[in-house]
């Protein structure tokens, strides 16, 4: 969320233990040569009651992974399958991470601590289970930028440098190592359900559906939705609603995730696991973030298609315990939900009150055409036209019908907006890599949080205001 979360007390709660016997494997964290704290997300630490940890305590819990008081007694490497670039792979799971702890925030929502780079697990295959320090820094930048732009994203909670030299084929090696802890509302993936389908574990599928409905609740399906009282159908509607909104939020942010496999899709609807991500230098639907995505399957403009396809795989998995027609009916909501979410989020980023799906759609189409023709960087475009100012021609005519929101933050009167293009990412990393200078990273995080304050809270997903959506 753009505004700082409310402080809360530490409230451990571990409902995952009811599923642990078949959902994951008990594992131990790697014994790292060193633990040096590099990033500590204090505003989210306050939100989960951990802000008072000393640096020594922080390193014990988020570098050595000693259990938090009253929490999981040991980490769990979760089991799942997944489609990777549309090819099914039953040999995946948490290969360099695990679920470390669960707790509640001040609103009672369940939060998970998951790791990346914490060592090998039964699902590591040939990997070393480690994370490069550069990968951790990139995840900080991605999550902070997306959070400021209203995207439902995991939060980078902690980065600890671990003192190992890693060999990687896609960056200069040897390179520094780190372990990251991310905070999110859940780590249950579409691939988790796909695994249960393949193994025909019907009872576990029903148990997992109940868990997700209890821990990630949302509004009921539309009153005319077939099978709306069936647990699997209710969950299907929620996932369609969440992923339609997630796809819209990426598009409005000009963000390219890069790897939209079903094992990277959380049931909670959160964006997470940032590998080859990019933000657009210009409005280009064919822009691809991952160098290995040769066919452009997950290109910027194909992201809604990818998330819709993943929803289809979720529906196929749920066929183990539900009939097809109600699941298909839920799937058919994705397109209208997505269009409504794009319009509302587009207006939000422009500082305008939404006028409804049809009018907002005209505005979005006109803006997209203008950016494609001019080559203007999306962050600059939205900043320049904030509140309907500086518009000309057809766009000015469209914007004249919109009501601007009240904008008093000085950010909007400044000449250049915050952005996150690859050259700046590399510059921030170079300062760390070459001089161990972390100040540019800290300055950027502060600037992004200030931008988030200027934007204010993002719109609620469309299904919370019943049209035909989440």
C-alpha positions as semicolon CSV with decimal commas, in nm:
position;residue;x (nm);y (nm);z (nm)
1;X;0,000;0,000;0,000
2;X;0,129;0,353;-0,073
3;X;0,073;0,482;0,282
4;X;0,268;0,334;0,571
5;X;0,088;0,042;0,737
6;X;-0,044;0,081;1,090
7;X;0,177;-0,044;1,375
8;X;0,064;-0,366;1,541
9;X;0,170;-0,614;1,805
10;X;0,346;-0,938;1,718
11;X;0,071;-1,201;1,676
12;X;0,203;-1,542;1,569
13;X;-0,051;-1,775;1,412
14;X;0,032;-2,092;1,220
15;X;-0,275;-2,239;1,045
16;X;-0,044;-2,389;0,780
17;X;0,049;-2,660;1,031
18;X;-0,286;-2,828;0,970
19;X;-0,172;-2,892;0,611
20;X;0,200;-2,929;0,665
21;X;0,213;-3,309;0,651
22;X;0,127;-3,315;0,280
23;X;0,192;-2,955;0,172
24;X;0,562;-2,925;0,249
25;X;0,885;-3,075;0,375
26;X;1,071;-2,988;0,692
27;X;1,403;-2,828;0,603
28;X;1,692;-2,641;0,761
29;X;1,844;-2,312;0,650
30;X;2,195;-2,313;0,507
31;X;2,480;-2,246;0,748
32;X;2,613;-1,927;0,591
33;X;2,973;-1,808;0,641
34;X;2,847;-1,470;0,755
35;X;2,535;-1,261;0,817
36;X;2,553;-0,889;0,749
37;X;2,231;-0,689;0,757
38;X;2,186;-0,491;0,437
39;X;1,817;-0,399;0,426
40;X;1,556;-0,393;0,698
41;X;1,201;-0,290;0,612
42;X;1,120;-0,107;0,935
43;X;0,781;0,023;0,831
44;X;0,656;-0,332;0,767
45;X;0,839;-0,457;1,075
46;X;0,623;-0,215;1,275
47;X;0,313;-0,355;1,105
48;X;0,388;-0,707;1,236
49;X;0,529;-0,614;1,577
50;X;0,896;-0,682;1,504
51;X;1,034;-0,329;1,487
52;X;1,195;-0,357;1,831
53;X;1,425;-0,644;1,734
54;X;1,790;-0,556;1,783
55;X;2,023;-0,609;1,489
56;X;2,159;-0,920;1,660
57;X;1,808;-1,059;1,705
58;X;1,716;-0,969;1,347
59;X;2,016;-1,158;1,213
60;X;1,936;-1,461;1,426
61;X;1,585;-1,478;1,283
62;X;1,636;-1,354;0,927
63;X;1,996;-1,464;0,867
64;X;2,017;-1,786;1,069
65;X;1,641;-1,849;1,076
66;X;1,603;-1,932;1,439
67;X;1,226;-1,971;1,493
68;X;1,032;-1,666;1,599
69;X;0,864;-1,701;1,938
70;X;0,547;-1,908;1,922
71;X;0,584;-1,962;1,548
72;X;0,668;-2,247;1,312
73;X;0,916;-2,480;1,485
74;X;1,098;-2,543;1,158
75;X;1,083;-2,408;0,802
76;X;0,866;-2,575;0,540
77;X;0,970;-2,611;0,175
78;X;0,635;-2,614;-0,004
79;X;0,547;-2,871;-0,271
80;X;0,390;-2,770;-0,601
81;X;0,394;-2,835;-0,974
82;X;0,353;-2,582;-1,251
83;X;0,339;-2,488;-1,615
84;X;0,668;-2,321;-1,706
85;X;0,631;-2,137;-2,035
86;X;0,324;-2,358;-2,097
87;X;0,517;-2,684;-2,040
88;X;0,404;-2,885;-1,739
89;X;0,675;-2,964;-1,484
90;X;0,602;-3,193;-1,187
91;X;0,958;-3,163;-1,053
92;X;0,941;-2,818;-0,896
93;X;0,872;-2,683;-0,549
94;X;1,053;-2,450;-0,310
95;X;1,406;-2,509;-0,436
96;X;1,585;-2,217;-0,272
97;X;1,330;-2,092;-0,025
98;X;1,086;-2,197;0,244
99;X;0,799;-2,077;0,459
100;X;0,960;-1,948;0,776
101;X;0,678;-1,802;0,987
102;X;0,315;-1,692;0,991
103;X;0,155;-1,406;1,182
104;X;-0,134;-1,160;1,179
105;X;-0,130;-0,789;1,105
106;X;-0,338;-0,530;1,289
107;X;-0,641;-0,609;1,072
108;X;-0,619;-0,979;1,150
109;X;-0,496;-1,077;0,802
110;X;-0,261;-1,371;0,780
111;X;0,092;-1,289;0,668
112;X;0,367;-1,530;0,565
113;X;0,741;-1,490;0,586
114;X;0,895;-1,670;0,290
115;X;1,259;-1,682;0,192
116;X;1,473;-1,679;-0,120
117;X;1,832;-1,797;-0,114
118;X;1,804;-1,983;0,216
119;X;1,968;-2,305;0,097
120;X;1,897;-2,633;-0,071
121;X;1,576;-2,831;-0,023
122;X;1,442;-3,161;-0,162
123;X;1,321;-2,954;-0,458
124;X;1,650;-2,782;-0,546
125;X;1,730;-3,026;-0,829
126;X;2,075;-2,912;-0,950
127;X;2,056;-2,564;-0,795
128;X;2,269;-2,435;-0,510
129;X;1,972;-2,287;-0,324
130;X;2,137;-1,945;-0,307
131;X;2,049;-1,590;-0,411
132;X;2,286;-1,329;-0,550
133;X;2,305;-1,001;-0,363
134;X;2,220;-0,826;-0,688
135;X;1,903;-1,033;-0,712
136;X;1,807;-0,921;-0,364
137;X;1,872;-0,555;-0,443
138;X;1,664;-0,585;-0,760
139;X;1,377;-0,733;-0,558
140;X;1,387;-0,439;-0,317
141;X;1,359;-0,196;-0,607
142;X;1,080;-0,389;-0,780
143;X;0,862;-0,426;-0,471
144;X;0,910;-0,069;-0,353
145;X;0,823;0,075;-0,697
146;X;0,520;-0,150;-0,738
147;X;0,394;-0,082;-0,388
148;X;0,415;0,292;-0,458
149;X;0,214;0,239;-0,780
150;X;-0,066;0,058;-0,601
151;X;0,017;-0,297;-0,710
152;X;-0,072;-0,582;-0,474
153;X;0,282;-0,704;-0,419
154;X;0,492;-0,897;-0,173
155;X;0,714;-0,679;0,045
156;X;1,090;-0,720;0,063
157;X;1,129;-0,749;0,439
158;X;1,497;-0,826;0,488
159;X;1,820;-0,872;0,293
160;X;2,118;-1,028;0,470
161;X;2,451;-1,067;0,290
162;X;2,587;-1,416;0,356
163;X;2,954;-1,407;0,261
164;X;2,960;-1,665;-0,019
165;X;3,087;-1,625;-0,373
166;X;2,835;-1,754;-0,626
167;X;2,887;-1,859;-0,984
168;X;2,617;-1,756;-1,229
169;X;2,607;-1,789;-1,606
170;X;2,397;-1,478;-1,667
171;X;2,599;-1,220;-1,471
172;X;2,964;-1,153;-1,386
173;X;3,093;-1,422;-1,149
174;X;3,188;-1,486;-0,881
175;X;2,929;-1,259;-0,727
176;X;2,813;-1,180;-0,374
177;X;2,540;-1,380;-0,202
178;X;2,241;-1,293;0,013
179;X;1,932;-1,437;0,174
180;X;1,604;-1,251;0,140
181;X;1,288;-1,267;0,346
182;X;0,966;-1,153;0,180
183;X;0,638;-1,073;0,349
184;X;0,311;-1,161;0,177
185;X;-0,041;-1,274;0,256
186;X;0,023;-1,623;0,131
187;X;0,245;-1,859;-0,064
188;X;-0,022;-2,098;-0,192
189;X;0,009;-2,109;-0,571
190;X;-0,195;-2,232;-0,863
191;X;0,080;-2,492;-0,897
192;X;-0,003;-2,617;-0,547
193;X;-0,348;-2,716;-0,671
194;X;-0,209;-2,859;-0,994
195;X;0,005;-3,100;-0,794
196;X;-0,298;-3,227;-0,601
197;X;-0,485;-3,284;-0,927
198;X;-0,203;-3,493;-1,073
199;X;-0,180;-3,697;-0,752
200;X;-0,562;-3,721;-0,735
201;X;-0,561;-3,609;-0,371
202;X;-0,925;-3,503;-0,351
203;X;-0,944;-3,474;0,027
204;X;-0,634;-3,256;0,038
205;X;-0,772;-3,041;-0,244
206;X;-1,088;-2,980;-0,042
207;X;-0,881;-2,901;0,266
208;X;-0,665;-2,655;0,072
209;X;-0,971;-2,479;-0,073
210;X;-1,112;-2,436;0,278
211;X;-0,778;-2,301;0,400
212;X;-0,762;-2,043;0,119
213;X;-1,120;-1,928;0,174
214;X;-1,056;-1,889;0,547
215;X;-0,721;-1,712;0,519
216;X;-0,773;-1,505;0,201
217;X;-1,144;-1,415;0,218
218;X;-1,323;-1,189;-0,025
219;X;-1,668;-1,090;-0,147
220;X;-1,912;-1,364;-0,254
221;X;-1,965;-1,439;-0,623
222;X;-2,240;-1,251;-0,810
223;X;-2,589;-1,360;-0,706
224;X;-2,658;-1,515;-1,046
225;X;-2,332;-1,714;-1,054
226;X;-2,398;-2,089;-1,089
227;X;-2,269;-2,297;-0,800
228;X;-2,188;-1,983;-0,601
229;X;-2,220;-2,164;-0,265
230;X;-1,970;-2,437;-0,350
231;X;-1,631;-2,374;-0,185
232;X;-1,425;-2,449;-0,499
233;X;-1,645;-2,221;-0,710
234;X;-1,622;-1,939;-0,455
235;X;-1,244;-1,967;-0,458
236;X;-1,239;-1,973;-0,838
237;X;-1,428;-1,644;-0,849
238;X;-1,191;-1,485;-0,599
239;X;-0,880;-1,593;-0,789
240;X;-1,022;-1,469;-1,121
241;X;-1,108;-1,136;-0,959
242;X;-0,766;-1,100;-0,800
243;X;-0,563;-1,196;-1,104
244;X;-0,768;-0,972;-1,335
245;X;-0,691;-0,681;-1,104
246;X;-0,326;-0,784;-1,078
247;X;-0,290;-0,791;-1,457
248;X;-0,450;-0,446;-1,480
249;X;-0,222;-0,306;-1,212
250;X;0,090;-0,425;-1,396
251;X;-0,028;-0,271;-1,722
252;X;-0,106;0,066;-1,564
253;X;0,232;0,059;-1,386
254;X;0,411;-0,017;-1,715
255;X;0,562;-0,325;-1,551
256;X;0,679;-0,648;-1,712
257;X;0,711;-0,936;-1,467
258;X;0,891;-1,167;-1,707
259;X;0,804;-1,514;-1,576
260;X;0,430;-1,575;-1,539
261;X;0,435;-1,950;-1,482
262;X;0,158;-2,110;-1,275
263;X;0,401;-2,172;-0,990
264;X;0,448;-1,792;-0,976
265;X;0,076;-1,720;-0,928
266;X;-0,039;-1,676;-0,568
267;X;-0,399;-1,753;-0,474
268;X;-0,391;-1,431;-0,270
269;X;-0,348;-1,235;-0,594
270;X;-0,012;-1,088;-0,497
271;X;0,268;-1,022;-0,739
272;X;0,592;-1,183;-0,620
273;X;0,918;-1,354;-0,720
274;X;1,092;-1,084;-0,922
275;X;1,354;-1,220;-1,159
276;X;1,407;-1,058;-1,502
277;X;1,152;-0,777;-1,447
278;X;1,158;-0,443;-1,627
279;X;0,960;-0,119;-1,638
280;X;0,878;0,014;-1,984
281;X;1,113;0,271;-2,139
282;X;0,826;0,343;-2,382
283;X;0,477;0,209;-2,448
284;X;0,554;-0,109;-2,639
285;X;0,321;-0,410;-2,607
286;X;0,589;-0,644;-2,745
287;X;0,851;-0,544;-2,486
288;X;0,993;-0,858;-2,320
289;X;1,182;-0,863;-1,991
290;X;1,333;-1,213;-1,989
291;X;1,619;-1,274;-2,229
292;X;1,517;-1,641;-2,244
293;X;1,156;-1,564;-2,346
294;X;1,239;-1,595;-2,715
295;X;0,876;-1,616;-2,830
296;X;0,762;-1,319;-2,622
297;X;0,508;-1,534;-2,438
298;X;0,520;-1,304;-2,135
299;X;0,573;-0,976;-2,320
300;X;0,419;-0,663;-2,168
301;X;0,104;-0,669;-2,380
302;X;0,048;-1,042;-2,331
303;X;0,043;-1,036;-1,952
304;X;-0,339;-1,028;-1,921
305;X;-0,357;-1,325;-2,159
306;X;-0,100;-1,510;-1,947
307;X;-0,291;-1,456;-1,623
308;X;-0,618;-1,557;-1,790
309;X;-0,450;-1,877;-1,914
310;X;-0,324;-1,945;-1,563
311;X;-0,678;-1,903;-1,429
312;X;-0,778;-2,170;-1,679
313;X;-0,521;-2,407;-1,532
314;X;-0,660;-2,335;-1,187
315;X;-1,008;-2,423;-1,311
316;X;-0,877;-2,750;-1,455
317;X;-0,720;-2,836;-1,118
318;X;-1,044;-2,762;-0,933
319;X;-1,229;-3,003;-1,161
320;X;-1,109;-3,267;-0,917
321;X;-1,379;-3,147;-0,675
322;X;-1,616;-2,929;-0,881
323;X;-1,816;-2,943;-1,204
324;X;-1,688;-2,754;-1,507
325;X;-1,979;-2,514;-1,591
326;X;-1,960;-2,303;-1,271
327;X;-1,582;-2,279;-1,305
328;X;-1,614;-2,173;-1,669
329;X;-1,871;-1,910;-1,567
330;X;-1,618;-1,767;-1,324
331;X;-1,348;-1,768;-1,594
332;X;-1,574;-1,569;-1,825
333;X;-1,566;-1,279;-1,581
334;X;-1,192;-1,223;-1,631
335;X;-1,219;-0,998;-1,939
336;X;-1,484;-0,756;-1,807
337;X;-1,313;-0,745;-1,468
338;X;-0,980;-0,669;-1,629
339;X;-1,119;-0,388;-1,845
340;X;-1,296;-0,230;-1,547
341;X;-0,980;-0,252;-1,335
342;X;-0,760;-0,099;-1,606
343;X;-0,994;0,198;-1,641
344;X;-1,022;0,265;-1,270
345;X;-0,651;0,226;-1,208
346;X;-0,566;0,440;-1,511
347;X;-0,786;0,720;-1,376
348;X;-0,631;0,678;-1,032
349;X;-0,281;0,719;-1,171
350;X;-0,390;1,028;-1,366
351;X;-0,553;1,176;-1,056
352;X;-0,907;1,162;-1,197
353;X;-1,236;1,020;-1,079
354;X;-1,348;0,721;-1,284
355;X;-1,645;0,770;-1,517
356;X;-1,724;0,404;-1,577
357;X;-1,596;0,125;-1,796
358;X;-1,698;0,267;-2,134
359;X;-1,570;0,621;-2,084
360;X;-1,256;0,508;-1,905
361;X;-1,188;0,265;-2,189
362;X;-1,192;0,550;-2,443
363;X;-0,949;0,743;-2,226
364;X;-0,713;0,447;-2,190
365;X;-0,714;0,379;-2,564
366;X;-0,640;0,740;-2,649
367;X;-0,355;0,758;-2,397
368;X;-0,203;0,432;-2,521
369;X;-0,208;0,556;-2,880
370;X;-0,045;0,883;-2,778
371;X;0,235;0,710;-2,587
372;X;0,296;0,463;-2,869
373;X;0,321;0,745;-3,121
374;X;0,529;0,986;-2,914
375;X;0,759;0,735;-2,743
376;X;0,711;0,918;-2,412
377;X;0,809;0,713;-2,111
378;X;0,492;0,607;-1,922
379;X;0,594;0,748;-1,583
380;X;0,661;1,085;-1,745
381;X;0,329;1,068;-1,933
382;X;0,119;1,009;-1,622
383;X;0,307;1,273;-1,422
384;X;0,278;1,536;-1,695
385;X;-0,097;1,486;-1,734
386;X;-0,178;1,448;-1,364
387;X;-0,521;1,593;-1,290
388;X;-0,586;1,657;-1,660
389;X;-0,325;1,929;-1,697
390;X;-0,110;1,986;-2,007
391;X;-0,348;1,790;-2,232
392;X;-0,403;1,884;-2,595
393;X;-0,629;1,783;-2,885
394;X;-0,851;1,478;-2,849
395;X;-0,709;1,392;-2,510
396;X;-0,793;1,738;-2,377
397;X;-1,152;1,689;-2,493
398;X;-1,177;1,358;-2,313
399;X;-1,017;1,485;-1,994
400;X;-1,247;1,786;-1,979
401;X;-1,530;1,553;-1,879
402;X;-1,335;1,411;-1,583
403;X;-1,320;1,546;-1,229
404;X;-0,967;1,577;-1,086
405;X;-0,900;1,452;-0,736
406;X;-0,755;1,691;-0,482
407;X;-0,375;1,680;-0,508
408;X;-0,183;1,876;-0,246
409;X;0,138;1,674;-0,237
410;X;0,439;1,871;-0,367
411;X;0,549;1,567;-0,570
412;X;0,302;1,663;-0,844
413;X;0,454;2,006;-0,894
414;X;0,806;1,873;-0,940
415;X;0,959;1,850;-1,284
416;X;1,048;1,483;-1,315
417;X;0,869;1,178;-1,172
418;X;1,025;0,875;-1,013
419;X;1,083;0,586;-1,251
420;X;1,269;0,254;-1,243
421;X;1,440;0,202;-1,576
422;X;1,717;-0,051;-1,612
423;X;1,999;0,204;-1,635
424;X;1,913;0,341;-1,290
425;X;1,884;-0,012;-1,148
426;X;2,232;-0,091;-1,278
427;X;2,371;0,237;-1,142
428;X;2,235;0,163;-0,794
429;X;2,382;-0,187;-0,807
430;X;2,720;-0,061;-0,934
431;X;2,753;0,168;-0,631
432;X;2,707;-0,135;-0,406
433;X;2,920;-0,372;-0,613
434;X;3,212;-0,139;-0,674
435;X;3,222;0,081;-0,362
436;X;2,989;-0,091;-0,114
437;X;2,791;0,233;-0,123
438;X;2,430;0,163;-0,018
439;X;2,321;0,526;0,001
440;X;2,181;0,544;-0,355
441;X;1,959;0,244;-0,277
442;X;1,834;0,396;0,049
443;X;1,772;0,731;-0,123
444;X;1,573;0,559;-0,398
445;X;1,359;0,366;-0,153
446;X;1,280;0,689;0,034
447;X;1,190;0,864;-0,292
448;X;0,962;0,579;-0,399
449;X;0,781;0,578;-0,067
450;X;0,728;0,952;-0,101
451;X;0,582;0,892;-0,448
452;X;0,349;0,632;-0,298
453;X;0,228;0,886;-0,041
454;X;0,155;1,130;-0,326
455;X;-0,053;0,872;-0,513
456;X;-0,252;0,766;-0,208
457;X;-0,441;0,436;-0,175
458;X;-0,509;0,250;-0,499
459;X;-0,868;0,170;-0,598
460;X;-1,030;-0,137;-0,450
461;X;-1,053;-0,435;-0,688
462;X;-1,368;-0,409;-0,896
463;X;-1,542;-0,704;-0,733
464;X;-1,572;-0,506;-0,410
465;X;-1,809;-0,266;-0,589
466;X;-2,018;-0,525;-0,781
467;X;-2,051;-0,461;-1,147
468;X;-1,963;-0,797;-1,284
469;X;-1,635;-0,823;-1,100
470;X;-1,413;-0,875;-0,787
